[in-house]
Amino acid sequence: MTARRGGGPTMHDVGKLAQVSAMTVSRVLKNDPGVSEETRERVFAAVDRLGYRRNETARSLRLGGSGMIGLVVTNLANPFYSRLALGVQEVATEHGFRMLLSNSAEQAGREPGIIDGLIDHQVEGLIVVPAGSRQQHLAAAMRHVPVVLAARPPAGLDTDCVLVEDFHGAFEATACLLAEGHSRIAFLGNPPALYTGAERLRGFWAAHEEAGIEPDNALIHQGLVDAATAERAADELLDRPEGPTALFCTNNRISQGAIRALYKRGTVLPLAGFDDFDLSDVLGLPLTLVSYDADEIGRQAARLLIDRLHHQDAEPPASRRVTVPTRVIRHGARPGDHPSSAPPPGA
Amino acid sequence: MTARRGGGPTMHDVGKLAQVSAMTVSRVLKNDPGVSEETRERVFAAVDRLGYRRNETARSLRLGGSGMIGLVVTNLANPFYSRLALGVQEVATEHGFRMLLSNSAEQAGREPGIIDGLIDHQVEGLIVVPAGSRQQHLAAAMRHVPVVLAARPPAGLDTDCVLVEDFHGAFEATACLLAEGHSRIAFLGNPPALYTGAERLRGFWAAHEEAGIEPDNALIHQGLVDAATAERAADELLDRPEGPTALFCTNNRISQGAIRALYKRGTVLPLAGFDDFDLSDVLGLPLTLVSYDADEIGRQAARLLIDRLHHQDAEPPASRRVTVPTRVIRHGARPGDHPSSAPPPGA
DNA sequence: CTGTTAGCGCATTCAG
DNA sequence: CTGAATGCGCTAACAG
């Protein structure tokens, strides 16, 4: 019963049934005004009867544009990237584009192949969260279609990107802890080869300088890639005699690993970190989280890309850099042992 | 510098440069053995020099298969669905298919249009998590391509599906609470029009019958759609003088809403629910969670679909129903006020 | 081992 | 208002 490869009805079939040429069918489906109401109805009737659907593949070939944009993220299971994807899809849909999504699974080596595949499928543009720090394959991709980077800036590439206020967010959150009198704050960070890692460390450091406090290098632990490695790093730091009095984590997974380490040993320590996450408000921990709208990163990236797609004939404008703002969210510690009844303080 | 619509080099261009016909280029790129090593190298050189990429759109048109399958989920921001999507992509990639992903945003009304669009783009098959209970549009889609349902069963449709052990999981988790002596367990459920909602209530109810306990209808609250509505429902239940002594929640978002309600009033109540979630182990609440591998749902669905794609010529086999197993995870309450040092009990 | 012919389904261009 | 011819980029099928 199901149609087979190359088996569905074509415009010719519809035309035959409606007693017109394929050309007229094409016009009707395109809402071309130059068709009589009468034939128009006959065509629609035939379309319905056959369950005809226009072949967008053939249409793309003829028109020279697929109507698709590609999105490459590093980890769709991370809510950050799934929100970003939703933002991209929202704007893409508004502008009549479909989104072709691929996940690089944080393996930088897979990214070039993924991108080549998307280009082969005639995406008209790409939004990429680069998995690694080498970007020559992106330069190659730009020979075919416009590329917009998300969450990480171009390195040796001239193209648009959408970033979070990494430095500023890290600065602010760290400053909160420092203002409360903490001077031994541990830094749990992702690999510094990643832009976000480096930039957030810079903010952490700058906040210390501004407060006239020298960060202790022994408390800085970079290169963490997931909650498990973060948990081990936090374990190690917390076991020291001269341990930290507060923690700073550069992303949601690292925060979660650190929280698990704290929970295991029954320690309550103020924790600051990038990315808000589900249930952060009910952990009963003093949290200072740098929050931002991940959907908005996707929306902005899609807007930059589609804008370029609409002005492809013109001289390409200078590359743009858009920044999505952060704001600090604070959650209080659980008031008592079993909290009595008061909601946690803080905004 | 970037290539424009219909602007990239074609096989003819490559052929001209390599001094062969387009046909030979096609053969080289397809790894056809019948080409001399010499010309093969010339062709590859020309490909490199031009940055040539084969046009998969044209190829699809000619070959009659796009190499794409469509996935429609209801809410990509829910980790359940993003994991499912990763599972689909994993298997799809193994078999040389790409995944075209769309999000229906839980709006059943958008689903038909989304599916039509995917069919227009020549997906060879569809995996759908139906947003609503009406499925005629899926019957229409099946006229074009095979359709596999995920997480929800077909209603009046003859097709494959992959389900979770909804009944069994709900039964087991409820039985745990009952075995601990709870007889007033509140049920916080999604709309019963959804299969999962109905089935999980059935499991909840059956566990009560098995234990010889009559569930209190006043404690059953269905129709919850997100964490916020669940929180309000839990608020209402917990404020009653004759409130529940434990809660059962039918999915992760409802659990999170209920947990927030508990936290607000400083109440510690055993909570059972479907779906494990991040940090469930560090909340210090007695949790009984029905966990399962969401990726596996996606993998199985993709396998069923691709299996059908590979046997399209043959008589279509009877529709299959695959079930993904659940297991119950238990987390203990936080030992003391500030936990001293013992990790929480439970597996 | 390589080239020529023809056509996948559609839409632009030009005739009527 | 409608139709016929032509070609988008690619590849089976058939020459040579």
XYZ file of C-alpha atoms (C1' of nucleotides) in Angstrom:
726
model
C 0.000 0.000 0.000
C 2.861 2.358 0.776
C 4.439 4.125 -2.146
C 7.856 2.942 -3.186
C 11.065 4.559 -4.282
C 10.136 6.796 -7.121
C 6.678 5.355 -6.825
C 4.540 8.271 -5.765
C 2.296 10.141 -8.172
C 3.877 12.996 -10.108
C 2.509 16.193 -11.542
C 1.931 14.307 -14.741
C -0.305 11.836 -12.994
C -2.238 14.643 -11.368
C -2.471 16.422 -14.692
C -3.733 13.368 -16.479
C -6.486 12.917 -13.932
C -7.419 16.591 -14.018
C -7.126 16.700 -17.816
C -4.491 19.405 -17.838
C -0.750 19.479 -18.361
C 1.787 19.067 -15.606
C 2.628 22.707 -16.085
C -0.829 23.785 -15.026
C -0.625 21.606 -11.968
C 2.615 23.306 -11.081
C 0.994 26.690 -11.423
C -1.973 25.757 -9.261
C 0.253 24.430 -6.511
C 2.309 27.572 -6.606
C -0.798 29.769 -6.333
C -0.009 31.332 -9.664
C -2.878 33.736 -10.338
C -3.079 32.935 -14.025
C -5.269 29.849 -13.743
C -9.036 29.666 -14.119
C -11.020 28.818 -11.030
C -12.482 25.851 -12.818
C -9.243 24.061 -13.648
C -7.858 25.046 -10.279
C -10.605 23.064 -8.608
C -10.166 20.101 -10.895
C -6.480 20.046 -10.062
C -7.036 20.204 -6.319
C -9.547 17.411 -6.577
C -7.039 15.254 -8.422
C -4.351 16.114 -5.866
C -6.628 14.985 -3.069
C -7.669 11.844 -4.817
C -4.110 10.742 -5.480
C -2.740 11.952 -2.181
C -0.233 13.859 -4.256
C 2.607 15.716 -2.556
C 5.024 17.889 -4.428
C 8.546 16.522 -4.533
C 10.695 19.088 -2.773
C 13.839 17.313 -3.883
C 13.078 17.830 -7.534
C 11.928 21.333 -6.787
C 15.195 22.117 -5.015
C 17.192 20.806 -7.913
C 15.326 22.993 -10.302
C 15.263 26.095 -8.115
C 18.797 25.752 -6.834
C 17.963 26.081 -3.137
C 17.051 23.303 -0.771
C 15.292 25.378 1.859
C 17.337 23.667 4.534
C 19.908 24.919 6.993
C 22.215 22.646 8.919
C 22.835 22.744 12.649
C 25.731 20.918 14.255
C 25.800 20.680 18.036
C 28.219 18.852 20.286
C 25.780 17.174 22.633
C 22.055 17.160 22.127
C 21.528 15.475 25.483
C 22.720 18.643 27.184
C 19.668 20.878 27.636
C 21.773 23.821 26.597
C 22.081 22.487 23.068
C 18.566 21.168 22.764
C 17.296 24.622 23.692
C 19.652 26.157 21.200
C 18.273 23.794 18.568
C 14.726 24.824 19.398
C 15.698 28.457 18.973
C 17.216 27.753 15.587
C 14.195 25.803 14.475
C 11.825 28.516 15.603
C 13.444 31.201 13.480
C 14.165 28.858 10.591
C 10.517 27.855 10.407
C 9.409 31.477 10.481
C 11.499 32.062 7.379
C 10.483 28.926 5.545
C 13.611 26.921 6.200
C 13.876 23.440 7.578
C 16.607 22.416 10.004
C 18.865 19.456 9.438
C 20.351 18.553 12.825
C 23.484 16.586 13.564
C 25.225 15.757 16.797
C 29.000 15.581 16.856
C 28.971 13.824 20.252
C 31.828 16.107 21.314
C 34.124 14.279 18.918
C 35.888 16.966 16.973
C 37.099 14.380 14.505
C 33.581 13.621 13.377
C 32.701 17.216 12.690
C 34.254 17.612 9.233
C 32.454 14.541 7.932
C 29.180 15.727 9.366
C 29.570 19.112 7.768
C 30.515 17.640 4.414
C 27.413 15.512 4.578
C 25.231 18.507 5.259
C 26.759 20.374 2.362
C 26.213 17.371 0.118
C 22.564 17.527 1.104
C 22.533 21.088 -0.166
C 21.933 22.951 3.058
C 21.968 26.631 2.208
C 23.796 27.582 5.366
C 25.282 26.172 8.546
C 25.153 26.941 12.236
C 27.935 25.174 14.073
C 28.971 24.770 17.671
C 32.576 23.775 16.971
C 33.615 20.699 18.922
C 37.332 21.411 18.844
C 39.666 24.296 18.422
C 40.820 23.616 14.874
C 38.558 25.211 12.343
C 40.058 24.718 8.916
C 37.227 22.449 7.935
C 34.911 25.369 8.625
C 36.896 27.526 6.256
C 36.418 24.820 3.652
C 32.694 24.731 4.361
C 32.505 28.499 3.897
C 33.537 28.014 0.306
C 30.137 26.449 -0.199
C 27.718 28.111 2.202
C 27.620 30.799 4.880
C 28.564 29.549 8.321
C 27.561 31.039 11.673
C 29.241 29.879 14.861
C 27.352 29.500 18.102
C 28.707 29.591 21.653
C 32.295 29.686 20.434
C 34.039 32.340 18.386
C 35.787 31.911 15.048
C 39.530 31.261 15.169
C 41.230 32.523 12.076
C 37.910 32.669 10.253
C 35.950 35.642 9.076
C 32.375 34.873 9.966
C 29.451 35.704 12.235
C 29.039 34.273 15.695
C 26.755 34.380 18.708
C 28.360 34.220 22.125
C 27.351 34.290 25.733
C 28.817 36.915 28.019
C 31.298 34.379 29.288
C 33.741 36.765 30.837
C 31.167 39.018 32.391
C 29.068 36.196 33.785
C 32.038 34.497 35.392
C 33.229 37.812 36.741
C 29.912 38.638 38.342
C 29.319 35.257 39.909
C 32.835 35.142 41.299
C 32.474 38.672 42.618
C 29.387 37.560 44.535
C 31.365 34.900 46.345
C 34.258 37.247 47.003
C 31.911 39.899 48.368
C 30.698 37.355 50.880
C 34.216 37.020 52.183
C 35.382 33.908 50.379
C 39.023 34.045 49.450
C 39.690 30.393 48.726
C 37.423 29.614 45.789
C 38.116 26.487 43.789
C 37.772 26.695 40.004
C 36.432 23.612 38.257
C 36.693 24.191 34.554
C 36.369 22.531 31.173
C 39.407 22.282 28.914
C 40.978 25.719 28.452
C 41.404 24.980 24.761
C 37.701 25.698 24.538
C 36.938 29.369 24.311
C 34.300 29.247 27.019
C 36.710 27.575 29.380
C 39.412 30.156 28.865
C 37.055 33.095 28.982
C 35.296 31.995 32.129
C 38.609 31.470 33.853
C 39.577 34.959 32.788
C 36.425 36.338 34.412
C 37.098 34.343 37.550
C 40.610 35.701 37.703
C 39.661 39.285 36.964
C 37.116 39.299 39.760
C 39.871 38.257 42.124
C 42.155 41.000 40.893
C 39.411 43.556 41.293
C 38.925 42.382 44.859
C 42.651 42.476 45.498
C 42.789 38.765 46.138
C 45.337 36.407 44.697
C 43.734 33.190 43.395
C 45.393 30.038 44.610
C 46.632 28.094 41.622
C 46.376 24.903 43.601
C 42.608 25.350 43.630
C 42.305 25.669 39.860
C 41.367 22.463 38.136
C 40.752 22.577 34.402
C 40.166 19.981 31.716
C 36.959 18.523 33.126
C 34.714 17.054 30.463
C 31.650 15.725 32.268
C 29.944 15.326 35.631
C 32.017 12.268 36.540
C 35.398 13.904 36.023
C 34.149 16.992 37.829
C 33.013 14.897 40.753
C 36.441 13.307 41.061
C 38.163 16.675 40.866
C 35.861 18.073 43.534
C 36.488 15.013 45.684
C 40.181 15.631 45.509
C 39.888 19.328 46.364
C 37.493 18.790 49.239
C 39.679 16.121 50.776
C 42.586 18.498 51.221
C 43.282 19.911 54.649
C 43.505 23.409 53.181
C 40.427 23.007 50.995
C 38.323 25.691 49.339
C 35.493 27.533 51.068
C 33.500 27.874 47.870
C 33.401 26.399 44.366
C 33.120 27.897 40.917
C 32.039 25.588 38.072
C 32.152 26.533 34.415
C 29.089 24.649 33.229
C 26.036 22.678 34.245
C 27.616 19.240 34.086
C 30.560 20.312 36.187
C 28.238 21.899 38.721
C 26.324 18.663 38.950
C 29.452 16.638 39.544
C 30.591 19.044 42.240
C 27.187 18.978 43.890
C 27.332 15.213 44.018
C 30.747 15.378 45.676
C 29.408 17.802 48.277
C 26.353 15.675 48.924
C 28.401 12.523 49.409
C 30.392 14.039 52.243
C 27.523 16.038 53.741
C 29.308 19.311 53.152
C 27.425 22.505 52.443
C 29.559 24.938 50.497
C 28.543 27.910 48.401
C 28.733 27.022 44.736
C 28.748 29.370 41.785
C 28.570 28.247 38.225
C 27.548 28.767 34.654
C 24.172 27.481 33.450
C 21.026 27.163 35.470
C 19.531 23.671 35.643
C 16.325 21.915 36.660
C 15.671 21.819 40.389
C 18.577 24.120 41.193
C 16.165 25.930 43.504
C 15.328 22.924 45.637
C 18.770 21.552 46.409
C 19.056 23.474 49.640
C 22.509 24.660 48.624
C 23.673 28.273 48.399
C 23.940 28.588 44.637
C 24.989 31.497 42.467
C 24.190 30.585 38.879
C 24.962 32.431 35.690
C 21.820 31.987 33.651
C 21.049 32.945 30.066
C 18.578 32.139 27.374
C 19.952 29.257 25.330
C 17.046 29.450 22.899
C 18.057 33.002 22.175
C 21.521 31.925 21.076
C 19.875 29.681 18.519
C 17.438 32.351 17.425
C 20.163 34.938 16.973
C 22.391 32.535 15.099
C 19.541 31.647 12.777
C 18.795 35.325 12.201
C 22.389 36.102 11.317
C 22.500 33.170 8.945
C 19.208 33.883 7.225
C 20.132 37.511 6.908
C 23.227 36.473 4.993
C 21.223 34.103 2.860
C 18.964 36.972 1.885
C 21.844 39.185 0.854
C 24.015 36.733 -0.929
C 24.195 38.687 -4.151
C 25.335 41.850 -2.450
C 28.811 42.400 -1.141
C 29.089 40.316 2.015
C 28.913 42.593 5.058
C 31.602 42.581 7.691
C 31.311 39.662 10.073
C 29.187 40.303 13.111
C 29.451 39.170 16.696
C 26.286 39.040 18.782
C 26.332 38.572 22.527
C 23.539 37.087 24.596
C 23.330 38.582 28.085
C 23.681 36.652 31.308
C 22.081 37.269 34.646
C 22.969 35.917 38.038
C 20.424 33.821 39.926
C 20.897 33.170 43.607
C 19.386 30.404 45.661
C 19.720 30.322 49.432
C 20.760 27.409 51.586
C 18.064 25.320 53.145
C 17.039 27.310 56.228
C 17.183 24.559 58.814
C 17.702 20.847 58.971
C 14.345 19.957 57.636
C 13.263 23.300 56.285
C 10.347 24.573 58.339
C 8.124 26.376 55.901
C 9.871 29.410 54.528
C 10.633 29.417 50.829
C 14.345 29.821 50.137
C 15.490 33.426 49.999
C 17.195 35.018 47.033
C 15.859 35.869 43.588
C 33.793 33.865 -2.206
C 31.001 31.561 -1.151
C 29.293 29.571 -3.875
C 25.792 30.635 -4.781
C 22.529 28.946 -5.595
C 23.269 26.505 -8.305
C 26.742 27.972 -8.360
C 28.958 25.132 -7.200
C 31.032 23.062 -9.586
C 29.341 20.058 -11.158
C 30.635 16.730 -12.359
C 31.008 18.273 -15.758
C 33.344 20.880 -14.370
C 35.370 18.238 -12.614
C 35.401 16.133 -15.771
C 36.564 19.003 -17.915
C 39.467 19.686 -15.589
C 40.382 15.999 -15.379
C 39.849 15.537 -19.111
C 37.215 12.843 -18.730
C 33.455 12.710 -19.031
C 31.094 13.396 -16.163
C 30.229 9.720 -16.206
C 33.745 8.750 -15.290
C 33.741 11.239 -12.467
C 30.549 9.651 -11.219
C 32.160 6.241 -11.334
C 35.247 7.348 -9.466
C 33.201 8.965 -6.725
C 31.142 5.829 -6.399
C 34.260 3.642 -6.083
C 33.278 1.784 -9.203
C 36.118 -0.693 -9.800
C 36.112 -0.265 -13.566
C 38.297 2.843 -13.689
C 42.023 2.996 -14.306
C 44.176 4.116 -11.435
C 45.534 6.894 -13.585
C 42.245 8.588 -14.389
C 41.062 7.943 -10.887
C 43.888 10.057 -9.575
C 43.308 12.804 -12.095
C 39.680 12.939 -11.064
C 40.465 13.137 -7.368
C 42.950 15.884 -8.044
C 40.339 17.867 -9.927
C 37.804 17.275 -7.140
C 40.252 18.651 -4.612
C 41.188 21.598 -6.695
C 37.597 22.649 -7.244
C 36.412 21.768 -3.773
C 33.794 19.691 -5.510
C 31.054 18.011 -3.459
C 28.540 15.666 -4.994
C 25.016 17.024 -5.041
C 22.971 14.604 -2.967
C 19.761 16.285 -4.029
C 20.327 15.462 -7.668
C 21.521 12.043 -6.701
C 18.383 11.401 -4.671
C 16.223 12.470 -7.537
C 17.954 10.098 -9.867
C 18.175 7.173 -7.472
C 14.721 7.593 -5.991
C 15.738 7.587 -2.332
C 16.734 10.569 -0.256
C 18.647 8.698 2.414
C 16.743 10.619 5.059
C 14.304 9.570 7.736
C 12.118 11.991 9.641
C 11.715 12.172 13.395
C 8.920 14.129 15.039
C 9.069 14.636 18.785
C 6.793 16.629 21.029
C 9.355 18.468 23.098
C 13.031 18.444 22.368
C 13.772 20.371 25.556
C 12.700 17.338 27.559
C 15.781 15.128 27.980
C 13.607 12.124 27.299
C 13.098 13.205 23.704
C 16.575 14.477 23.078
C 17.916 11.104 24.194
C 15.408 9.390 21.971
C 16.615 11.543 19.085
C 20.216 10.570 19.777
C 19.231 6.921 19.686
C 17.512 7.366 16.347
C 20.461 9.219 14.919
C 22.900 6.589 16.106
C 21.152 3.766 14.281
C 20.263 5.897 11.288
C 23.891 6.864 10.814
C 25.010 3.251 11.085
C 22.751 2.448 8.177
C 23.654 5.434 6.057
C 20.561 7.492 6.747
C 20.368 11.071 7.870
C 17.789 12.275 10.369
C 15.484 15.186 9.720
C 14.212 16.346 13.107
C 11.127 18.376 13.898
C 9.574 19.445 17.146
C 5.809 19.654 17.426
C 6.033 21.647 20.669
C 3.253 19.462 22.069
C 0.812 21.112 19.694
C -1.055 18.306 18.062
C -2.404 20.710 15.470
C 1.043 21.357 14.074
C 1.884 17.728 13.608
C 0.113 17.082 10.294
C 1.834 20.030 8.641
C 5.192 18.952 9.979
C 4.719 15.452 8.660
C 3.574 16.668 5.264
C 6.675 18.798 5.069
C 8.904 15.856 5.870
C 7.213 13.772 3.203
C 7.622 16.590 0.702
C 11.319 16.495 1.477
C 11.294 12.848 0.504
C 12.066 11.237 3.809
C 11.986 7.503 3.256
C 10.325 6.798 6.579
C 9.031 8.459 9.715
C 9.375 7.967 13.440
C 6.710 9.884 15.307
C 5.897 10.549 18.924
C 2.265 11.513 18.367
C 1.324 14.725 20.144
C -2.394 14.026 20.352
C -4.748 11.127 20.285
C -6.092 11.548 16.767
C -3.969 9.756 14.225
C -5.696 9.989 10.864
C -2.915 12.166 9.535
C -0.561 9.313 10.323
C -2.687 6.981 8.236
C -2.346 9.489 5.416
C 1.401 9.610 5.899
C 1.566 5.826 5.709
C 0.320 6.031 2.149
C 3.688 7.541 1.340
C 6.258 6.049 3.709
C 6.499 3.572 6.562
C 5.752 5.095 9.952
C 6.952 3.854 13.332
C 5.465 5.250 16.527
C 7.544 5.863 19.604
C 6.406 6.045 23.220
C 2.738 5.880 22.232
C 0.879 3.066 20.500
C -1.057 3.273 17.254
C -4.785 3.950 17.557
C -6.665 2.454 14.662
C -3.477 2.157 12.667
C -1.572 -0.895 11.598
C 2.057 -0.067 12.209
C 5.104 -0.747 14.350
C 5.706 0.936 17.660
C 8.173 1.041 20.524
C 6.774 1.448 24.002
C 8.008 1.628 27.547
C 6.688 -0.830 30.092
C 4.284 1.804 31.330
C 1.935 -0.465 33.202
C 4.616 -2.615 34.731
C 6.792 0.309 35.788
C 3.921 2.119 37.460
C 2.821 -1.085 39.116
C 6.235 -1.814 40.547
C 6.917 1.663 41.843
C 3.493 1.888 43.433
C 3.946 -1.530 44.970
C 7.160 -0.305 46.607
C 5.303 2.480 48.337
C 2.448 0.201 49.356
C 4.884 -2.348 50.747
C 6.253 0.345 52.981
C 2.852 0.802 54.473
C 1.555 3.773 52.537
C -2.140 3.585 51.862
C -2.859 7.176 50.929
C -0.791 7.733 47.826
C -1.599 10.715 45.636
C -1.506 10.241 41.866
C -0.284 13.198 39.826
C -0.777 12.359 36.186
C -0.664 13.775 32.685
C -3.842 13.883 30.612
C -5.424 10.418 30.489
C -6.097 10.909 26.801
C -2.395 10.149 26.395
C -1.651 6.459 26.367
C 1.145 6.765 28.882
C -1.119 8.622 31.281
C -3.850 6.021 31.123
C -1.484 3.090 31.292
C 0.473 4.394 34.233
C -2.734 5.057 36.139
C -3.764 1.509 35.381
C -0.511 0.225 36.891
C -0.983 2.435 39.919
C -4.474 1.122 40.385
C -3.590 -2.512 39.830
C -0.863 -2.347 42.472
C -3.452 -1.114 44.929
C -5.826 -3.941 44.040
C -3.065 -6.471 44.441
C -2.344 -5.049 47.875
C -6.008 -5.070 48.747
C -6.108 -1.322 49.155
C -8.749 0.923 47.695
C -7.233 4.022 46.084
C -8.822 7.269 47.180
C -10.248 9.022 44.142
C -9.857 12.334 45.879
C -6.095 11.863 45.690
C -6.031 11.276 41.946
C -5.214 14.348 39.931
C -4.839 13.972 36.184
C -4.436 16.387 33.289
C -1.134 17.918 34.396
C 0.932 19.182 31.498
C 4.095 20.631 33.006
C 6.017 21.259 36.200
C 4.012 24.370 37.029
C 0.588 22.722 36.844
C 1.950 19.757 38.777
C 3.278 22.046 41.479
C -0.118 23.667 41.894
C -1.843 20.304 42.041
C 0.627 19.084 44.650
C 0.142 22.285 46.629
C -3.562 21.673 46.734
C -3.213 18.046 47.817
C -0.637 18.768 50.483
C -2.703 21.544 51.988
C -5.584 19.212 52.762
C -6.023 18.037 56.324
C -6.337 14.450 55.127
C -3.455 14.691 52.721
C -1.443 11.903 51.125
C 1.474 10.169 52.793
C 3.267 9.604 49.506
C 3.143 10.838 45.906
C 3.186 9.095 42.557
C 4.080 11.207 39.495
C 3.736 10.003 35.924
C 6.718 11.782 34.413
C 9.837 13.810 35.077
C 8.239 17.224 34.791
C 5.433 16.317 37.149
C 7.915 14.902 39.640
C 9.843 18.137 39.512
C 6.755 20.213 40.161
C 5.801 18.007 43.092
C 9.305 18.170 44.508
C 9.162 21.933 44.378
C 5.872 21.895 46.276
C 7.387 19.660 48.935
C 10.479 21.807 49.225
C 8.470 24.996 49.629
C 6.673 23.679 52.688
C 9.616 21.790 54.129
C 7.796 18.494 53.879
C 9.631 15.257 53.276
C 7.360 12.690 51.651
C 8.256 9.585 49.708
C 7.818 10.216 46.026
C 7.603 7.680 43.253
C 7.548 8.541 39.602
C 8.336 7.770 36.036
C 11.634 8.949 34.545
C 14.915 9.379 36.305
C 16.420 12.877 36.137
C 19.673 14.683 36.815
C 20.572 15.054 40.471
C 17.729 12.825 41.630
C 20.293 11.175 43.895
C 21.265 14.319 45.748
C 17.890 15.747 46.649
C 17.811 14.060 50.013
C 14.298 12.824 49.309
C 13.112 9.209 49.432
C 12.592 8.644 45.713
C 11.403 5.579 43.836
C 11.962 6.246 40.147
C 10.996 4.178 37.162
C 14.013 4.451 34.912
C 14.557 3.254 31.368
C 16.868 3.860 28.474
C 15.353 6.613 26.327
C 18.123 6.223 23.748
C 17.064 2.639 23.344
C 13.546 3.633 22.386
C 15.034 5.684 19.581
C 17.397 2.923 18.535
C 14.656 0.325 18.437
C 12.318 2.589 16.540
C 15.021 3.290 13.991
C 15.731 -0.409 13.652
C 12.095 -1.246 13.043
C 11.843 1.497 10.470
C 15.021 0.650 8.624
C 14.095 -2.993 8.635
C 10.899 -2.094 6.828
C 12.779 0.108 4.402
C 14.974 -2.828 3.524
C 12.033 -5.114 2.850
C 9.755 -2.786 1.020
C 9.381 -4.983 -2.032
C 8.331 -8.005 -0.032
C 4.945 -8.448 1.501
C 4.867 -6.134 4.519
C 5.220 -8.177 7.691
C 2.676 -7.937 10.481
C 3.111 -4.862 12.598
C 5.414 -5.285 15.543
C 5.366 -3.882 19.037
C 8.653 -3.614 20.910
C 8.821 -2.862 24.594
C 11.738 -1.258 26.379
C 12.166 -2.507 29.937
C 12.021 -0.360 33.027
C 13.812 -0.737 36.297
C 13.136 0.861 39.627
C 15.790 3.068 41.180
C 15.554 3.982 44.829
C 17.200 6.888 46.576
C 17.107 7.230 50.337
C 16.237 10.291 52.363
C 19.042 12.467 53.574
C 20.287 10.725 56.738
C 20.304 13.637 59.139
C 19.750 17.362 59.085
C 23.022 18.179 57.523
C 24.058 14.741 56.410
C 27.111 13.690 58.355
C 29.181 11.702 55.926
C 27.348 8.555 54.915
C 26.345 8.295 51.290
C 22.603 7.886 50.885
C 21.393 4.286 51.095
C 19.425 2.553 48.396
C 20.475 1.311 44.957
C 38.164 0.971 -19.385
C 35.338 5.019 -21.050
C 31.639 7.829 -23.374
C 26.661 8.674 -25.048
C 21.874 8.687 -24.352
C 18.073 9.342 -21.606
C 15.269 10.718 -17.727
C 14.366 11.185 -12.248
C 10.175 15.547 -11.022
C 9.823 20.038 -11.406
C 9.667 25.125 -13.076
C 11.476 28.811 -16.229
C 10.935 30.528 -20.833
C 8.634 31.063 -24.609
C 4.547 30.056 -27.757
C 0.077 29.916 -28.679
C -5.301 31.240 -19.609
C -2.644 26.947 -21.082
C 0.969 23.884 -23.195
C 5.709 22.323 -25.210
C 10.347 22.480 -24.957
C 14.461 22.571 -22.078
C 17.621 21.624 -18.332
C 18.760 21.600 -12.891
C 22.988 17.461 -11.493
C 23.317 13.010 -11.464
C 23.561 7.960 -12.883
C 21.411 3.302 -14.971
C 21.755 1.109 -19.280
C 23.820 0.539 -23.110
C 27.358 1.210 -26.588
C 32.186 1.156 -28.089
